[in-house]
């Protein structure tokens, strides 16, 4: 399958009236300071004091975050940073302990997922949710909203057949756009992993969302389909849609993101354009550890000394603290600690 990465001056890369959406998005964000919680010129999603804790573990602790309208915002961070939990909170699949979040100035707090989706905020999942025993076309038609035939009275007293025909036409158009039209009558369970990702994205568009939230859309997808997915995500922005997506591949982030938000241990530690984050110390430390560039010091016998000895002791004590019994916190100290005791 050929890639969809069209040149910037072709119609597929331009929005309405020939506007280059990518350039316009970058220009809009050019004056925004690259710092956590930075105010955006025209935010469509705003979060304040958002906290979600599981027992003693705080999975999300977002003091303030704004998502710019009409842009592609990448959400990155190490595993366990809280990215998917944040998606769950914003789309009603989980409940926050405290905090508020709003879409277009209207609160989404406490709304169930279907009502969030009806407002215009639609998401996909890391693991695709296609109904395997239905056809690809039927999966698409299920994504349409406001179907009168879903209610008893609506099925009896409205012309739902006309609406079904319109939904089918729209579904076929989207399948053609995502190059799945030849699979329309196949069972969704027969699709490859990459094709299921395309189907889930296409089905989300059946709801005509204003904000589309994609949770690791490129995960497990072969390189050819990855290029196709990248082209489709860019085309969503070109259509004026706001896209927020979770991704681990930094090449993908640099390719399609207008703005990047970085999470670590549930907090927003950095924001900025993708090209600036490679040199952000907080981001490097989050991925590689705060000691990744520290010089190691050893004496003539190969024993750690100075800051290196302190670092070794920290690691040993943390490891011992996780072990029950005599080797636990009250157990014997590690060799670095013993060496310091002997010297004292």
Short mmCIF file of C-alpha atoms in Angstrom, two decimals:
data_model
loop_
_atom_site.label_atom_id
_atom_site.label_comp_id
_atom_site.label_asym_id
_atom_site.label_seq_id
_atom_site.Cartn_x
_atom_site.Cartn_y
_atom_site.Cartn_z
CA UNK A 1 0.00 0.00 0.00
CA UNK A 2 1.55 3.33 -0.96
CA UNK A 3 2.04 6.04 1.58
CA UNK A 4 -0.25 9.04 1.87
CA UNK A 5 2.48 11.55 2.63
CA UNK A 6 1.56 14.08 -0.04
CA UNK A 7 3.70 17.15 -0.70
CA UNK A 8 2.77 20.25 1.24
CA UNK A 9 1.39 22.08 -1.81
CA UNK A 10 -1.01 19.36 -2.96
CA UNK A 11 -4.75 19.60 -2.21
CA UNK A 12 -4.61 16.75 0.33
CA UNK A 13 -2.16 18.76 2.43
CA UNK A 14 -4.22 21.94 2.26
CA UNK A 15 -7.39 22.79 4.11
CA UNK A 16 -10.33 24.79 2.88
CA UNK A 17 -9.53 27.69 0.54
CA UNK A 18 -5.99 26.37 0.07
CA UNK A 19 -4.83 27.15 3.61
CA UNK A 20 -1.73 25.21 4.68
CA UNK A 21 -3.03 23.92 8.01
CA UNK A 22 0.35 22.63 9.19
CA UNK A 23 2.05 26.00 8.67
CA UNK A 24 -0.92 27.82 10.19
CA UNK A 25 -0.83 25.60 13.29
CA UNK A 26 2.88 26.17 13.80
CA UNK A 27 2.47 29.91 13.33
CA UNK A 28 -0.36 30.00 15.87
CA UNK A 29 1.80 28.29 18.49
CA UNK A 30 5.01 30.18 17.70
CA UNK A 31 4.45 32.74 20.48
CA UNK A 32 3.46 30.17 23.14
CA UNK A 33 6.19 29.68 25.77
CA UNK A 34 7.60 26.16 25.90
CA UNK A 35 6.72 25.47 29.54
CA UNK A 36 4.25 23.24 31.42
CA UNK A 37 0.77 24.70 31.64
CA UNK A 38 1.39 27.33 28.96
CA UNK A 39 -1.70 29.27 27.86
CA UNK A 40 -2.77 28.71 24.24
CA UNK A 41 -4.28 31.32 21.88
CA UNK A 42 -7.51 29.33 21.32
CA UNK A 43 -7.74 26.27 23.60
CA UNK A 44 -10.48 23.75 22.90
CA UNK A 45 -9.73 21.52 25.93
CA UNK A 46 -8.71 22.92 29.32
CA UNK A 47 -7.78 20.93 32.43
CA UNK A 48 -7.28 22.25 35.98
CA UNK A 49 -6.20 20.44 39.14
CA UNK A 50 -6.86 17.02 37.63
CA UNK A 51 -5.87 14.20 40.00
CA UNK A 52 -6.47 10.46 39.78
CA UNK A 53 -5.03 8.22 42.47
CA UNK A 54 -5.19 4.44 42.85
CA UNK A 55 -4.61 3.77 46.53
CA UNK A 56 -1.25 5.34 47.35
CA UNK A 57 -0.25 5.76 43.70
CA UNK A 58 -1.07 9.04 41.98
CA UNK A 59 -1.44 8.16 38.30
CA UNK A 60 -2.40 11.65 37.08
CA UNK A 61 -1.64 15.00 38.68
CA UNK A 62 -2.16 17.72 36.07
CA UNK A 63 -2.13 21.22 37.50
CA UNK A 64 -3.10 22.96 34.24
CA UNK A 65 -3.10 21.94 30.59
CA UNK A 66 -4.58 23.47 27.45
CA UNK A 67 -5.01 21.84 24.05
CA UNK A 68 -4.91 24.20 21.06
CA UNK A 69 -7.78 24.07 18.58
CA UNK A 70 -7.05 22.78 15.07
CA UNK A 71 -3.62 21.38 15.90
CA UNK A 72 -2.05 17.95 16.30
CA UNK A 73 -0.85 17.60 19.90
CA UNK A 74 1.40 14.67 20.75
CA UNK A 75 1.33 13.24 24.27
CA UNK A 76 4.52 11.39 25.18
CA UNK A 77 6.22 9.99 28.25
CA UNK A 78 7.76 6.80 29.65
CA UNK A 79 5.59 3.75 30.30
CA UNK A 80 3.43 4.35 33.36
CA UNK A 81 3.54 8.14 32.97
CA UNK A 82 -0.28 8.39 33.08
CA UNK A 83 -1.03 9.11 29.42
CA UNK A 84 -3.80 6.54 28.91
CA UNK A 85 -5.27 7.32 32.34
CA UNK A 86 -5.49 10.97 31.31
CA UNK A 87 -7.31 9.92 28.12
CA UNK A 88 -9.69 7.81 30.22
CA UNK A 89 -10.48 10.76 32.48
CA UNK A 90 -11.10 13.21 29.66
CA UNK A 91 -13.42 10.84 27.79
CA UNK A 92 -15.46 9.59 30.74
CA UNK A 93 -14.01 6.08 31.01
CA UNK A 94 -12.62 6.85 34.48
CA UNK A 95 -13.45 9.27 37.30
CA UNK A 96 -11.01 11.79 38.71
CA UNK A 97 -10.58 12.27 42.44
CA UNK A 98 -10.47 16.03 42.05
CA UNK A 99 -10.20 18.62 39.30
CA UNK A 100 -12.15 19.94 36.35
CA UNK A 101 -11.86 19.79 32.58
CA UNK A 102 -13.87 21.53 29.91
CA UNK A 103 -14.46 21.31 26.17
CA UNK A 104 -15.44 24.49 24.35
CA UNK A 105 -15.96 26.10 27.76
CA UNK A 106 -18.46 23.42 28.87
CA UNK A 107 -17.56 21.03 31.67
CA UNK A 108 -17.05 17.36 30.84
CA UNK A 109 -16.63 16.34 34.48
CA UNK A 110 -18.77 13.36 35.51
CA UNK A 111 -20.17 12.84 32.03
CA UNK A 112 -20.35 9.20 30.84
CA UNK A 113 -18.39 8.25 27.70
CA UNK A 114 -21.35 8.33 25.29
CA UNK A 115 -22.28 11.87 26.32
CA UNK A 116 -18.66 13.04 25.98
CA UNK A 117 -18.63 11.56 22.48
CA UNK A 118 -21.89 13.30 21.58
CA UNK A 119 -20.35 16.61 22.64
CA UNK A 120 -17.64 16.04 20.02
CA UNK A 121 -14.72 14.41 21.87
CA UNK A 122 -14.13 10.91 20.48
CA UNK A 123 -11.31 8.49 21.23
CA UNK A 124 -9.72 5.26 20.03
CA UNK A 125 -7.96 2.65 22.18
CA UNK A 126 -4.55 1.00 22.36
CA UNK A 127 -6.25 -2.34 21.75
CA UNK A 128 -8.70 -2.13 18.89
CA UNK A 129 -12.38 -2.62 19.72
CA UNK A 130 -13.69 -3.92 16.40
CA UNK A 131 -16.63 -6.34 16.64
CA UNK A 132 -14.96 -9.35 15.06
CA UNK A 133 -18.12 -11.22 14.00
CA UNK A 134 -19.67 -8.25 12.21
CA UNK A 135 -18.61 -7.06 8.78
CA UNK A 136 -16.36 -4.05 8.36
CA UNK A 137 -19.30 -2.08 6.96
CA UNK A 138 -21.52 -2.99 9.92
CA UNK A 139 -18.78 -1.87 12.31
CA UNK A 140 -18.75 1.47 10.55
CA UNK A 141 -22.53 1.90 10.64
CA UNK A 142 -22.52 1.28 14.39
CA UNK A 143 -20.45 4.43 14.83
CA UNK A 144 -23.16 6.74 13.45
CA UNK A 145 -25.01 8.79 16.06
CA UNK A 146 -28.63 9.88 16.37
CA UNK A 147 -30.00 6.77 14.67
CA UNK A 148 -33.79 6.90 15.03
CA UNK A 149 -34.13 3.16 14.51
CA UNK A 150 -32.34 2.50 17.81
CA UNK A 151 -35.48 3.40 19.78
CA UNK A 152 -38.76 1.46 19.72
CA UNK A 153 -40.93 4.44 18.78
CA UNK A 154 -38.35 5.73 16.34
CA UNK A 155 -38.29 2.41 14.53
CA UNK A 156 -42.10 2.45 14.25
CA UNK A 157 -42.84 6.05 13.35
CA UNK A 158 -39.80 7.49 11.56
CA UNK A 159 -38.25 6.90 8.16
CA UNK A 160 -35.16 5.25 9.60
CA UNK A 161 -34.50 3.47 6.32
CA UNK A 162 -33.55 6.75 4.67
CA UNK A 163 -31.18 7.52 7.53
CA UNK A 164 -29.67 4.02 7.27
CA UNK A 165 -29.00 4.58 3.59
CA UNK A 166 -27.25 7.90 4.32
CA UNK A 167 -25.15 6.27 7.05
CA UNK A 168 -24.16 3.46 4.69
CA UNK A 169 -23.07 5.93 2.01
CA UNK A 170 -21.02 7.87 4.55
CA UNK A 171 -19.45 4.64 5.84
CA UNK A 172 -18.45 3.56 2.33
CA UNK A 173 -16.92 6.99 1.64
CA UNK A 174 -14.81 6.76 4.79
CA UNK A 175 -13.77 3.18 4.02
CA UNK A 176 -12.63 4.33 0.59
CA UNK A 177 -10.70 7.19 2.17
CA UNK A 178 -8.89 4.71 4.44
CA UNK A 179 -8.51 2.19 1.59
CA UNK A 180 -10.67 -0.40 3.30
CA UNK A 181 -13.51 -0.32 0.78
CA UNK A 182 -12.47 -3.69 -0.67
CA UNK A 183 -12.86 -5.16 2.83
CA UNK A 184 -16.35 -3.74 3.43
CA UNK A 185 -18.11 -7.12 3.34
CA UNK A 186 -15.37 -9.06 5.17
CA UNK A 187 -15.65 -9.88 8.85
CA UNK A 188 -13.74 -7.39 10.98
CA UNK A 189 -12.00 -10.31 12.70
CA UNK A 190 -10.23 -11.16 9.44
CA UNK A 191 -8.40 -7.80 9.28
CA UNK A 192 -4.74 -7.42 10.14
CA UNK A 193 -3.72 -5.40 13.19
CA UNK A 194 -2.90 -2.36 11.07
CA UNK A 195 -6.18 -2.59 9.16
CA UNK A 196 -8.08 -2.73 12.46
CA UNK A 197 -6.35 0.51 13.49
CA UNK A 198 -7.54 2.09 10.25
CA UNK A 199 -11.05 0.76 10.84
CA UNK A 200 -11.17 2.16 14.36
CA UNK A 201 -10.06 5.59 13.17
CA UNK A 202 -12.56 5.54 10.30
CA UNK A 203 -15.38 4.45 12.63
CA UNK A 204 -14.55 7.30 15.02
CA UNK A 205 -15.05 9.73 12.13
CA UNK A 206 -18.60 8.44 11.66
CA UNK A 207 -19.43 10.59 14.70
CA UNK A 208 -18.10 13.78 13.06
CA UNK A 209 -15.90 14.62 16.07
CA UNK A 210 -14.35 18.01 16.73
CA UNK A 211 -11.60 16.48 18.87
CA UNK A 212 -10.17 13.05 18.07
CA UNK A 213 -8.01 11.37 20.73
CA UNK A 214 -5.86 8.51 19.44
CA UNK A 215 -4.20 6.18 21.95
CA UNK A 216 -1.03 4.76 20.34
CA UNK A 217 -2.49 4.51 16.83
CA UNK A 218 0.81 3.30 15.35
CA UNK A 219 1.48 0.52 17.89
CA UNK A 220 1.96 -2.88 16.26
CA UNK A 221 1.48 -1.51 12.73
CA UNK A 222 3.87 -2.41 9.90
CA UNK A 223 5.92 0.43 8.35
CA UNK A 224 3.79 0.71 5.20
CA UNK A 225 0.54 1.08 7.13
CA UNK A 226 2.26 3.43 9.57
CA UNK A 227 2.93 5.82 6.70
CA UNK A 228 -0.70 5.51 5.66
CA UNK A 229 -1.89 6.25 9.20
CA UNK A 230 0.42 9.27 9.42
CA UNK A 231 -1.08 10.64 6.23
CA UNK A 232 -4.59 10.15 7.59
CA UNK A 233 -3.81 11.90 10.89
CA UNK A 234 -2.39 14.87 8.98
CA UNK A 235 -5.50 14.97 6.80
CA UNK A 236 -7.68 15.26 9.92
CA UNK A 237 -5.89 18.47 10.87
CA UNK A 238 -6.20 19.66 7.28
CA UNK A 239 -9.97 19.19 7.67
CA UNK A 240 -9.90 21.52 10.71
CA UNK A 241 -10.09 18.80 13.36
CA UNK A 242 -8.17 18.85 16.65
CA UNK A 243 -6.08 15.70 17.20
CA UNK A 244 -4.48 14.52 20.44
CA UNK A 245 -2.48 11.31 20.25
CA UNK A 246 -0.27 9.15 22.45
CA UNK A 247 2.88 7.85 20.80
CA UNK A 248 6.30 6.45 21.77
CA UNK A 249 8.03 6.74 18.39
CA UNK A 250 9.85 10.08 18.39
CA UNK A 251 10.20 10.04 14.60
CA UNK A 252 6.41 9.95 14.37
CA UNK A 253 6.12 12.73 16.96
CA UNK A 254 8.51 14.97 15.03
CA UNK A 255 6.80 14.20 11.73
CA UNK A 256 3.21 15.11 12.51
CA UNK A 257 3.01 17.02 15.84
CA UNK A 258 2.50 20.76 16.01
CA UNK A 259 2.93 20.73 19.79
CA UNK A 260 4.09 18.08 22.25
CA UNK A 261 3.13 17.53 25.89
CA UNK A 262 5.43 15.37 28.04
CA UNK A 263 4.21 13.42 31.07
CA UNK A 264 6.24 11.64 33.75
CA UNK A 265 4.90 10.12 36.97
CA UNK A 266 1.49 11.60 36.27
CA UNK A 267 2.67 15.20 35.89
CA UNK A 268 3.20 17.49 32.92
CA UNK A 269 6.95 18.07 32.95
CA UNK A 270 7.37 19.84 29.59
CA UNK A 271 5.54 21.34 26.62
CA UNK A 272 6.76 22.76 23.37
CA UNK A 273 7.30 22.25 19.65
CA UNK A 274 8.71 18.79 18.86
CA UNK A 275 12.12 20.04 17.72
CA UNK A 276 12.73 21.79 21.08
CA UNK A 277 12.07 18.83 23.39
CA UNK A 278 15.13 16.81 22.32
CA UNK A 279 17.27 19.27 24.29
CA UNK A 280 14.93 19.62 27.29
CA UNK A 281 16.74 18.33 30.39
CA UNK A 282 13.51 17.29 32.15
CA UNK A 283 12.49 15.19 29.14
CA UNK A 284 15.90 13.52 28.80
CA UNK A 285 15.95 12.73 32.53
CA UNK A 286 12.43 11.27 32.38
CA UNK A 287 13.44 8.83 29.66
CA UNK A 288 17.06 8.10 30.60
CA UNK A 289 17.21 8.88 34.33
CA UNK A 290 18.65 11.90 36.11
CA UNK A 291 22.09 10.26 36.47
CA UNK A 292 22.55 9.26 32.85
CA UNK A 293 25.30 11.80 32.15
CA UNK A 294 27.06 11.76 35.53
CA UNK A 295 30.71 10.68 35.45
CA UNK A 296 31.43 7.55 37.49
CA UNK A 297 34.26 7.66 40.06
CA UNK A 298 36.22 4.68 41.38
CA UNK A 299 39.34 4.32 43.53
CA UNK A 300 42.43 2.33 42.56
CA UNK A 301 40.82 -0.90 43.80
CA UNK A 302 37.69 -0.39 41.73
CA UNK A 303 35.43 0.65 44.60
CA UNK A 304 32.91 3.47 43.95
CA UNK A 305 33.75 6.77 45.65
CA UNK A 306 32.14 10.19 45.98
CA UNK A 307 28.82 10.70 44.22
CA UNK A 308 29.15 7.30 42.55
CA UNK A 309 29.27 5.60 45.96
CA UNK A 310 26.20 7.55 47.06
CA UNK A 311 24.36 6.53 43.91
CA UNK A 312 25.26 2.87 44.42
CA UNK A 313 24.07 3.07 48.02
CA UNK A 314 20.77 4.58 46.93
CA UNK A 315 20.24 1.79 44.42
CA UNK A 316 21.14 -0.91 46.96
CA UNK A 317 18.91 0.53 49.66
CA UNK A 318 15.99 0.83 47.24
CA UNK A 319 16.51 -2.79 46.19
CA UNK A 320 16.74 -3.98 49.81
CA UNK A 321 13.62 -2.06 50.77
CA UNK A 322 11.61 -4.14 48.32
CA UNK A 323 12.81 -7.43 49.81
CA UNK A 324 11.04 -8.95 52.86
CA UNK A 325 12.81 -10.57 55.77
CA UNK A 326 16.35 -9.97 57.10
CA UNK A 327 17.47 -8.51 53.77
CA UNK A 328 14.84 -5.77 54.03
CA UNK A 329 15.19 -2.21 55.32
CA UNK A 330 16.48 -3.36 58.70
CA UNK A 331 18.91 -5.87 57.19
CA UNK A 332 22.63 -5.45 56.54
CA UNK A 333 23.83 -2.52 54.46
CA UNK A 334 25.36 -2.90 51.01
CA UNK A 335 29.12 -2.87 50.34
CA UNK A 336 29.22 0.85 49.61
CA UNK A 337 27.48 1.61 52.90
CA UNK A 338 29.78 -0.77 54.79
CA UNK A 339 32.83 0.88 53.22
CA UNK A 340 31.71 4.29 54.43
CA UNK A 341 31.15 2.91 57.94
CA UNK A 342 34.65 1.41 58.01
CA UNK A 343 36.22 4.70 56.90
CA UNK A 344 34.32 6.59 59.61
#
